[in-house]
Amino acid sequence: MATVRATISNIAKPGCPTHCGNITVPYPFGIGTKCSLDYSYAGTCNTSYEPPKLFHASGYVEVYNISDSEVRVATSVSYSCYNQRGALDGMISGFDLNLNKEYTFSVKNKFTVIGCDDYALLGGADETYFSGGCFALCRKQQEVPNGECSGIGCCQASIPKGVRYFDLTLHTLRNHSDILSFNECGYGFLVEEGSFRFGGASDLSTNYSDFVTRLESTVPIVLDWVIAPNGSCAVAVNICKGNSSCYDVEGGGYRCKCNSGYEGNPYLDPGCQG
């Protein structure tokens, strides 16, 4: 992954912090609105954690990494669990995420369902409404393979490019009545492809709280970001600094990049240096 290359002198605006814990925060991002291009790129640094954690300014989305075209944030997991009577024994079955217009969900993400009696529906909007689904089914614990999301205990599907909003709803076929001995819960979530490895039967039988906590603290969603999502380089004024160039992004918006042979932050004076 290409990271934002910047010298120490111009990672952030003058007087602004360059890091939150272990995470570099390069302009146009910043800690607080005074240090960022605007609210959409602003973060808060929560120092009650050790090391401190970076969150979007909204306060509820944890940020893992910022690069010159992407942001990685924590995923959120929908789940439904069932007891011996077939009744729900714990549920967060719907999850929706609506991004600022400067961000879209990357096609590097996979829509993922875990369980043996479960399916999830994903709906959202890009330029037109889209919908998709994924089934994760099995009847015997020993038939579930490790490391594979082929539909047996784990299913993955692609999402279209340019999506800013999605809604995930999780469903069951038989309330897990045939498989409760080894699988009480089903899960649905969006995750960066390759960052999650299905643990087979052990994931299916793990306590839901432990499984959700592990996912939400270790695997990311990838977001693509742009400057001025309704704009283009043709109307960009004084955004890209010295020795850098503007380039338009498919779907709208633009970014700046250092010219060949130069490095630094193309959004801050004096620009990129040789």
mmCIF file of C-alpha atoms in Angstrom:
data_model
loop_
_atom_site.group_PDB
_atom_site.id
_atom_site.type_symbol
_atom_site.label_atom_id
_atom_site.label_comp_id
_atom_site.label_asym_id
_atom_site.label_seq_id
_atom_site.Cartn_x
_atom_site.Cartn_y
_atom_site.Cartn_z
ATOM 1 C CA MET A 1 0.000 0.000 0.000
ATOM 2 C CA ALA A 2 1.362 3.400 -0.928
ATOM 3 C CA THR A 3 1.452 5.713 2.090
ATOM 4 C CA VAL A 4 1.408 9.490 2.139
ATOM 5 C CA ARG A 5 5.055 10.455 1.830
ATOM 6 C CA ALA A 6 5.822 13.662 3.644
ATOM 7 C CA THR A 7 8.784 15.278 5.320
ATOM 8 C CA ILE A 8 8.584 15.963 9.040
ATOM 9 C CA SER A 9 8.257 19.679 8.303
ATOM 10 C CA ASN A 10 5.049 19.450 6.303
ATOM 11 C CA ILE A 11 3.074 16.381 7.346
ATOM 12 C CA ALA A 12 0.536 18.597 9.097
ATOM 13 C CA LYS A 13 -0.367 22.274 9.195
ATOM 14 C CA PRO A 14 1.971 24.398 11.331
ATOM 15 C CA GLY A 15 1.266 23.919 15.015
ATOM 16 C CA CYS A 16 -0.829 20.785 14.436
ATOM 17 C CA PRO A 17 -0.002 17.277 15.686
ATOM 18 C CA THR A 18 1.344 14.853 13.098
ATOM 19 C CA HIS A 19 0.443 11.645 14.927
ATOM 20 C CA CYS A 20 -2.209 10.092 17.123
ATOM 21 C CA GLY A 21 -0.527 7.205 18.886
ATOM 22 C CA ASN A 22 1.063 5.109 16.145
ATOM 23 C CA ILE A 23 -0.987 6.643 13.316
ATOM 24 C CA THR A 24 0.374 9.393 11.060
ATOM 25 C CA VAL A 25 -2.235 12.083 10.313
ATOM 26 C CA PRO A 26 -1.182 13.925 7.110
ATOM 27 C CA TYR A 27 -2.974 17.036 5.837
ATOM 28 C CA PRO A 28 -5.662 17.375 4.335
ATOM 29 C CA PHE A 29 -6.532 15.201 7.355
ATOM 30 C CA GLY A 30 -5.927 16.619 10.790
ATOM 31 C CA ILE A 31 -6.756 16.314 14.461
ATOM 32 C CA GLY A 32 -9.547 18.847 14.859
ATOM 33 C CA THR A 33 -11.167 21.026 12.205
ATOM 34 C CA LYS A 34 -8.515 23.751 12.540
ATOM 35 C CA CYS A 35 -5.856 21.236 11.486
ATOM 36 C CA SER A 36 -7.790 19.622 8.603
ATOM 37 C CA LEU A 37 -9.111 20.846 5.266
ATOM 38 C CA ASP A 38 -12.635 20.682 6.700
ATOM 39 C CA TYR A 39 -14.806 18.556 8.988
ATOM 40 C CA SER A 40 -14.882 15.603 6.578
ATOM 41 C CA TYR A 41 -11.134 15.077 7.102
ATOM 42 C CA ALA A 42 -11.045 15.907 10.811
ATOM 43 C CA GLY A 43 -10.287 13.384 13.513
ATOM 44 C CA THR A 44 -10.161 13.206 17.286
ATOM 45 C CA CYS A 45 -7.319 11.593 19.227
ATOM 46 C CA ASN A 46 -8.583 9.663 22.234
ATOM 47 C CA THR A 47 -5.725 9.599 24.726
ATOM 48 C CA SER A 48 -7.597 7.430 27.234
ATOM 49 C CA TYR A 49 -6.244 4.431 25.274
ATOM 50 C CA GLU A 50 -2.644 3.246 25.362
ATOM 51 C CA PRO A 51 -1.509 3.919 22.721
ATOM 52 C CA PRO A 52 -4.023 6.667 21.833
ATOM 53 C CA LYS A 53 -6.635 5.852 19.163
ATOM 54 C CA LEU A 54 -7.723 8.003 16.231
ATOM 55 C CA PHE A 55 -11.425 8.419 15.468
ATOM 56 C CA HIS A 56 -13.300 10.348 12.803
ATOM 57 C CA ALA A 57 -14.607 13.636 14.152
ATOM 58 C CA SER A 58 -18.060 12.032 14.479
ATOM 59 C CA GLY A 59 -16.491 10.053 17.321
ATOM 60 C CA TYR A 60 -17.709 6.541 16.523
ATOM 61 C CA VAL A 61 -15.541 5.292 13.623
ATOM 62 C CA GLU A 62 -12.017 4.249 14.590
ATOM 63 C CA VAL A 63 -9.331 5.038 12.001
ATOM 64 C CA TYR A 64 -6.483 2.534 11.548
ATOM 65 C CA ASN A 65 -4.501 4.078 8.708
ATOM 66 C CA ILE A 66 -4.477 6.997 6.242
ATOM 67 C CA SER A 67 -2.780 6.763 2.844
ATOM 68 C CA ASP A 68 -2.640 9.017 -0.205
ATOM 69 C CA SER A 69 -5.904 7.555 -1.572
ATOM 70 C CA GLU A 70 -7.423 5.352 1.159
ATOM 71 C CA VAL A 71 -8.491 5.320 4.791
ATOM 72 C CA ARG A 72 -8.827 2.091 6.772
ATOM 73 C CA VAL A 73 -11.431 2.125 9.515
ATOM 74 C CA ALA A 74 -12.793 -0.447 11.958
ATOM 75 C CA THR A 75 -15.565 -2.716 10.712
ATOM 76 C CA SER A 76 -18.878 -3.230 12.499
ATOM 77 C CA VAL A 77 -20.524 -6.644 12.813
ATOM 78 C CA SER A 78 -24.197 -7.606 12.655
ATOM 79 C CA TYR A 79 -25.074 -10.794 14.532
ATOM 80 C CA SER A 80 -28.033 -12.928 15.589
ATOM 81 C CA CYS A 81 -27.818 -15.693 18.225
ATOM 82 C CA TYR A 82 -30.420 -18.363 19.092
ATOM 83 C CA ASN A 83 -31.194 -20.579 22.099
ATOM 84 C CA GLN A 84 -32.604 -24.091 22.433
ATOM 85 C CA ARG A 85 -36.172 -22.798 22.040
ATOM 86 C CA GLY A 86 -35.278 -21.221 18.703
ATOM 87 C CA ALA A 87 -35.669 -17.744 20.138
ATOM 88 C CA LEU A 88 -33.237 -14.891 19.658
ATOM 89 C CA ASP A 89 -30.752 -14.791 22.494
ATOM 90 C CA GLY A 90 -28.869 -11.705 21.379
ATOM 91 C CA MET A 91 -29.087 -9.620 18.227
ATOM 92 C CA ILE A 92 -27.732 -6.712 16.278
ATOM 93 C CA SER A 93 -29.262 -7.788 12.992
ATOM 94 C CA GLY A 94 -29.185 -4.553 11.046
ATOM 95 C CA PHE A 95 -26.208 -2.328 10.347
ATOM 96 C CA ASP A 96 -26.026 0.720 8.132
ATOM 97 C CA LEU A 97 -23.229 3.136 7.384
ATOM 98 C CA ASN A 98 -23.637 6.392 5.508
ATOM 99 C CA LEU A 99 -20.364 8.085 4.548
ATOM 100 C CA ASN A 100 -19.463 11.705 4.057
ATOM 101 C CA LYS A 101 -19.537 12.495 0.342
ATOM 102 C CA GLU A 102 -15.732 12.632 0.270
ATOM 103 C CA TYR A 103 -15.577 8.858 0.885
ATOM 104 C CA THR A 104 -16.746 5.720 -0.889
ATOM 105 C CA PHE A 105 -16.411 2.047 0.022
ATOM 106 C CA SER A 106 -13.489 0.505 -1.847
ATOM 107 C CA VAL A 107 -14.000 -2.519 -4.099
ATOM 108 C CA LYS A 108 -11.181 -4.058 -2.028
ATOM 109 C CA ASN A 109 -13.862 -4.895 0.547
ATOM 110 C CA LYS A 110 -15.859 -8.122 0.694
ATOM 111 C CA PHE A 111 -19.379 -8.538 2.029
ATOM 112 C CA THR A 112 -19.023 -11.499 4.420
ATOM 113 C CA VAL A 113 -21.476 -13.860 6.152
ATOM 114 C CA ILE A 114 -20.454 -16.403 8.816
ATOM 115 C CA GLY A 115 -22.756 -19.184 10.055
ATOM 116 C CA CYS A 116 -24.430 -22.464 9.142
ATOM 117 C CA ASP A 117 -28.045 -21.319 8.841
ATOM 118 C CA ASP A 118 -27.662 -17.720 7.770
ATOM 119 C CA TYR A 119 -27.969 -15.303 4.929
ATOM 120 C CA ALA A 120 -27.547 -11.562 4.742
ATOM 121 C CA LEU A 121 -28.869 -8.954 2.357
ATOM 122 C CA LEU A 122 -26.854 -5.894 1.442
ATOM 123 C CA GLY A 123 -28.527 -2.875 -0.064
ATOM 124 C CA GLY A 124 -27.222 0.586 -0.795
ATOM 125 C CA ALA A 125 -26.828 3.373 -3.258
ATOM 126 C CA ASP A 126 -24.184 4.571 -5.659
ATOM 127 C CA GLU A 127 -25.496 6.332 -8.750
ATOM 128 C CA THR A 128 -28.309 3.780 -8.722
ATOM 129 C CA TYR A 129 -29.667 1.478 -6.031
ATOM 130 C CA PHE A 130 -27.908 -1.852 -5.688
ATOM 131 C CA SER A 131 -28.601 -5.023 -3.740
ATOM 132 C CA GLY A 132 -26.848 -8.302 -3.092
ATOM 133 C CA GLY A 133 -26.923 -11.317 -0.833
ATOM 134 C CA CYS A 134 -24.797 -14.131 0.543
ATOM 135 C CA PHE A 135 -25.718 -17.544 2.052
ATOM 136 C CA ALA A 136 -23.561 -19.402 4.608
ATOM 137 C CA LEU A 137 -24.870 -22.932 5.207
ATOM 138 C CA CYS A 138 -23.738 -26.256 6.685
ATOM 139 C CA ARG A 139 -25.169 -29.174 8.648
ATOM 140 C CA LYS A 140 -22.118 -30.884 10.169
ATOM 141 C CA GLN A 141 -19.245 -29.332 12.062
ATOM 142 C CA GLN A 142 -16.660 -31.538 10.388
ATOM 143 C CA GLU A 143 -17.640 -30.426 6.883
ATOM 144 C CA VAL A 144 -16.649 -26.797 7.512
ATOM 145 C CA PRO A 145 -13.244 -25.975 5.947
ATOM 146 C CA ASN A 146 -10.663 -23.666 7.520
ATOM 147 C CA GLY A 147 -9.608 -20.610 5.572
ATOM 148 C CA GLU A 148 -12.255 -20.856 2.843
ATOM 149 C CA CYS A 149 -15.294 -18.650 2.237
ATOM 150 C CA SER A 150 -16.993 -20.785 -0.399
ATOM 151 C CA GLY A 151 -20.482 -20.895 1.124
ATOM 152 C CA ILE A 152 -19.893 -23.689 3.668
ATOM 153 C CA GLY A 153 -19.956 -21.813 6.953
ATOM 154 C CA CYS A 154 -18.599 -18.674 5.294
ATOM 155 C CA CYS A 155 -19.675 -16.695 2.228
ATOM 156 C CA GLN A 156 -18.132 -13.642 0.604
ATOM 157 C CA ALA A 157 -19.361 -11.390 -2.214
ATOM 158 C CA SER A 158 -18.081 -8.285 -3.991
ATOM 159 C CA ILE A 159 -19.557 -4.794 -3.769
ATOM 160 C CA PRO A 160 -19.812 -2.285 -6.646
ATOM 161 C CA LYS A 161 -17.564 0.752 -7.003
ATOM 162 C CA GLY A 162 -18.623 4.157 -5.732
ATOM 163 C CA VAL A 163 -20.954 3.117 -2.901
ATOM 164 C CA ARG A 164 -21.386 5.680 -0.087
ATOM 165 C CA TYR A 165 -24.190 3.991 1.822
ATOM 166 C CA PHE A 166 -25.185 0.432 2.591
ATOM 167 C CA ASP A 167 -27.617 -1.368 4.849
ATOM 168 C CA LEU A 168 -26.967 -4.939 6.002
ATOM 169 C CA THR A 169 -29.737 -7.177 7.355
ATOM 170 C CA LEU A 170 -29.040 -10.641 8.733
ATOM 171 C CA HIS A 171 -31.530 -13.538 8.509
ATOM 172 C CA THR A 172 -31.781 -17.237 9.415
ATOM 173 C CA LEU A 173 -33.549 -20.148 7.710
ATOM 174 C CA ARG A 174 -34.381 -22.371 10.718
ATOM 175 C CA ASN A 175 -33.262 -20.374 13.775
ATOM 176 C CA HIS A 176 -30.164 -22.601 13.977
ATOM 177 C CA SER A 177 -32.381 -25.395 15.341
ATOM 178 C CA ASP A 178 -30.411 -28.171 13.579
ATOM 179 C CA ILE A 179 -26.928 -26.906 14.421
ATOM 180 C CA LEU A 180 -27.137 -25.353 17.889
ATOM 181 C CA SER A 181 -24.675 -27.907 19.243
ATOM 182 C CA PHE A 182 -21.835 -26.129 17.420
ATOM 183 C CA ASN A 183 -23.244 -22.892 15.965
ATOM 184 C CA GLU A 184 -25.599 -20.585 17.844
ATOM 185 C CA CYS A 185 -24.893 -17.349 15.957
ATOM 186 C CA GLY A 186 -24.701 -15.895 12.482
ATOM 187 C CA TYR A 187 -22.688 -12.819 11.491
ATOM 188 C CA GLY A 188 -22.565 -10.300 8.670
ATOM 189 C CA PHE A 189 -19.964 -7.606 8.029
ATOM 190 C CA LEU A 190 -17.922 -5.747 5.424
ATOM 191 C CA VAL A 191 -14.162 -6.299 5.515
ATOM 192 C CA GLU A 192 -11.020 -5.694 3.481
ATOM 193 C CA GLU A 193 -10.322 -8.724 1.311
ATOM 194 C CA GLY A 194 -7.482 -10.799 2.717
ATOM 195 C CA SER A 195 -7.578 -9.273 6.206
ATOM 196 C CA PHE A 196 -9.959 -11.894 7.598
ATOM 197 C CA ARG A 197 -9.194 -15.612 7.587
ATOM 198 C CA PHE A 198 -12.143 -17.856 8.346
ATOM 199 C CA GLY A 199 -11.299 -20.154 11.250
ATOM 200 C CA GLY A 200 -13.767 -22.876 10.262
ATOM 201 C CA ALA A 201 -15.606 -24.691 13.040
ATOM 202 C CA SER A 202 -13.771 -22.762 15.770
ATOM 203 C CA ASP A 203 -15.209 -19.450 14.498
ATOM 204 C CA LEU A 204 -18.688 -20.969 14.363
ATOM 205 C CA SER A 205 -18.571 -22.140 17.981
ATOM 206 C CA THR A 206 -16.736 -19.165 19.513
ATOM 207 C CA ASN A 207 -18.704 -17.040 21.974
ATOM 208 C CA TYR A 208 -20.338 -14.257 19.954
ATOM 209 C CA SER A 209 -18.954 -11.493 22.177
ATOM 210 C CA ASP A 210 -15.385 -12.733 21.749
ATOM 211 C CA PHE A 211 -15.814 -13.185 17.990
ATOM 212 C CA VAL A 212 -17.348 -9.736 17.443
ATOM 213 C CA THR A 213 -14.742 -8.055 19.654
ATOM 214 C CA ARG A 214 -11.916 -9.739 17.743
ATOM 215 C CA LEU A 215 -13.289 -8.670 14.364
ATOM 216 C CA GLU A 216 -14.108 -5.118 15.356
ATOM 217 C CA SER A 217 -10.645 -4.595 16.851
ATOM 218 C CA THR A 218 -8.489 -6.218 14.175
ATOM 219 C CA VAL A 219 -9.994 -6.149 10.664
ATOM 220 C CA PRO A 220 -10.684 -3.001 8.609
ATOM 221 C CA ILE A 221 -13.005 -1.588 6.010
ATOM 222 C CA VAL A 222 -11.215 0.301 3.209
ATOM 223 C CA LEU A 223 -12.563 3.691 2.143
ATOM 224 C CA ASP A 224 -11.463 5.640 -0.930
ATOM 225 C CA TRP A 225 -11.233 9.399 -0.370
ATOM 226 C CA VAL A 226 -11.116 12.414 -2.674
ATOM 227 C CA ILE A 227 -11.016 16.199 -2.531
ATOM 228 C CA ALA A 228 -14.179 17.986 -3.719
ATOM 229 C CA PRO A 229 -16.295 14.975 -4.784
ATOM 230 C CA ASN A 230 -18.352 17.142 -7.145
ATOM 231 C CA GLY A 231 -15.306 18.922 -8.550
ATOM 232 C CA SER A 232 -12.380 18.243 -10.843
ATOM 233 C CA CYS A 233 -8.853 19.436 -11.542
ATOM 234 C CA ALA A 234 -10.285 21.869 -14.094
ATOM 235 C CA VAL A 235 -11.772 23.977 -11.301
ATOM 236 C CA ALA A 236 -9.251 23.240 -8.524
ATOM 237 C CA VAL A 237 -7.567 26.464 -7.429
ATOM 238 C CA ASN A 238 -4.296 26.497 -5.483
ATOM 239 C CA ILE A 239 -4.930 23.067 -3.941
ATOM 240 C CA CYS A 240 -1.892 21.215 -5.252
ATOM 241 C CA LYS A 241 1.319 22.903 -4.097
ATOM 242 C CA GLY A 242 4.823 23.116 -5.558
ATOM 243 C CA ASN A 243 6.213 20.227 -7.607
ATOM 244 C CA SER A 244 2.917 18.343 -7.499
ATOM 245 C CA SER A 245 0.107 17.585 -9.925
ATOM 246 C CA CYS A 246 -3.665 17.261 -9.750
ATOM 247 C CA TYR A 247 -5.409 14.176 -11.081
ATOM 248 C CA ASP A 248 -9.099 13.470 -11.471
ATOM 249 C CA VAL A 249 -10.603 10.405 -9.785
ATOM 250 C CA GLU A 250 -13.098 8.171 -11.554
ATOM 251 C CA GLY A 251 -16.534 8.862 -10.117
ATOM 252 C CA GLY A 252 -15.780 12.467 -9.153
ATOM 253 C CA GLY A 253 -13.316 14.510 -7.179
ATOM 254 C CA TYR A 254 -9.558 14.778 -7.430
ATOM 255 C CA ARG A 255 -6.314 14.287 -5.506
ATOM 256 C CA CYS A 256 -2.817 15.750 -5.592
ATOM 257 C CA LYS A 257 0.417 13.806 -5.989
ATOM 258 C CA CYS A 258 4.102 14.691 -5.984
ATOM 259 C CA ASN A 259 5.782 14.841 -9.355
ATOM 260 C CA SER A 260 8.310 12.138 -10.221
ATOM 261 C CA GLY A 261 11.509 12.582 -8.231
ATOM 262 C CA TYR A 262 9.866 14.616 -5.477
ATOM 263 C CA GLU A 263 8.329 13.725 -2.129
ATOM 264 C CA GLY A 264 6.452 15.481 0.635
ATOM 265 C CA ASN A 265 2.910 16.676 1.191
ATOM 266 C CA PRO A 266 1.412 18.018 -2.062
ATOM 267 C CA TYR A 267 -1.376 19.802 -0.142
ATOM 268 C CA LEU A 268 0.883 22.018 2.040
ATOM 269 C CA ASP A 269 3.427 24.729 1.222
ATOM 270 C CA PRO A 270 6.149 24.528 0.117
ATOM 271 C CA GLY A 271 4.881 21.390 -1.588
ATOM 272 C CA CYS A 272 6.989 18.423 -2.641
ATOM 273 C CA GLN A 273 10.775 18.575 -2.392
ATOM 274 C CA GLY A 274 13.508 17.002 -4.472
#
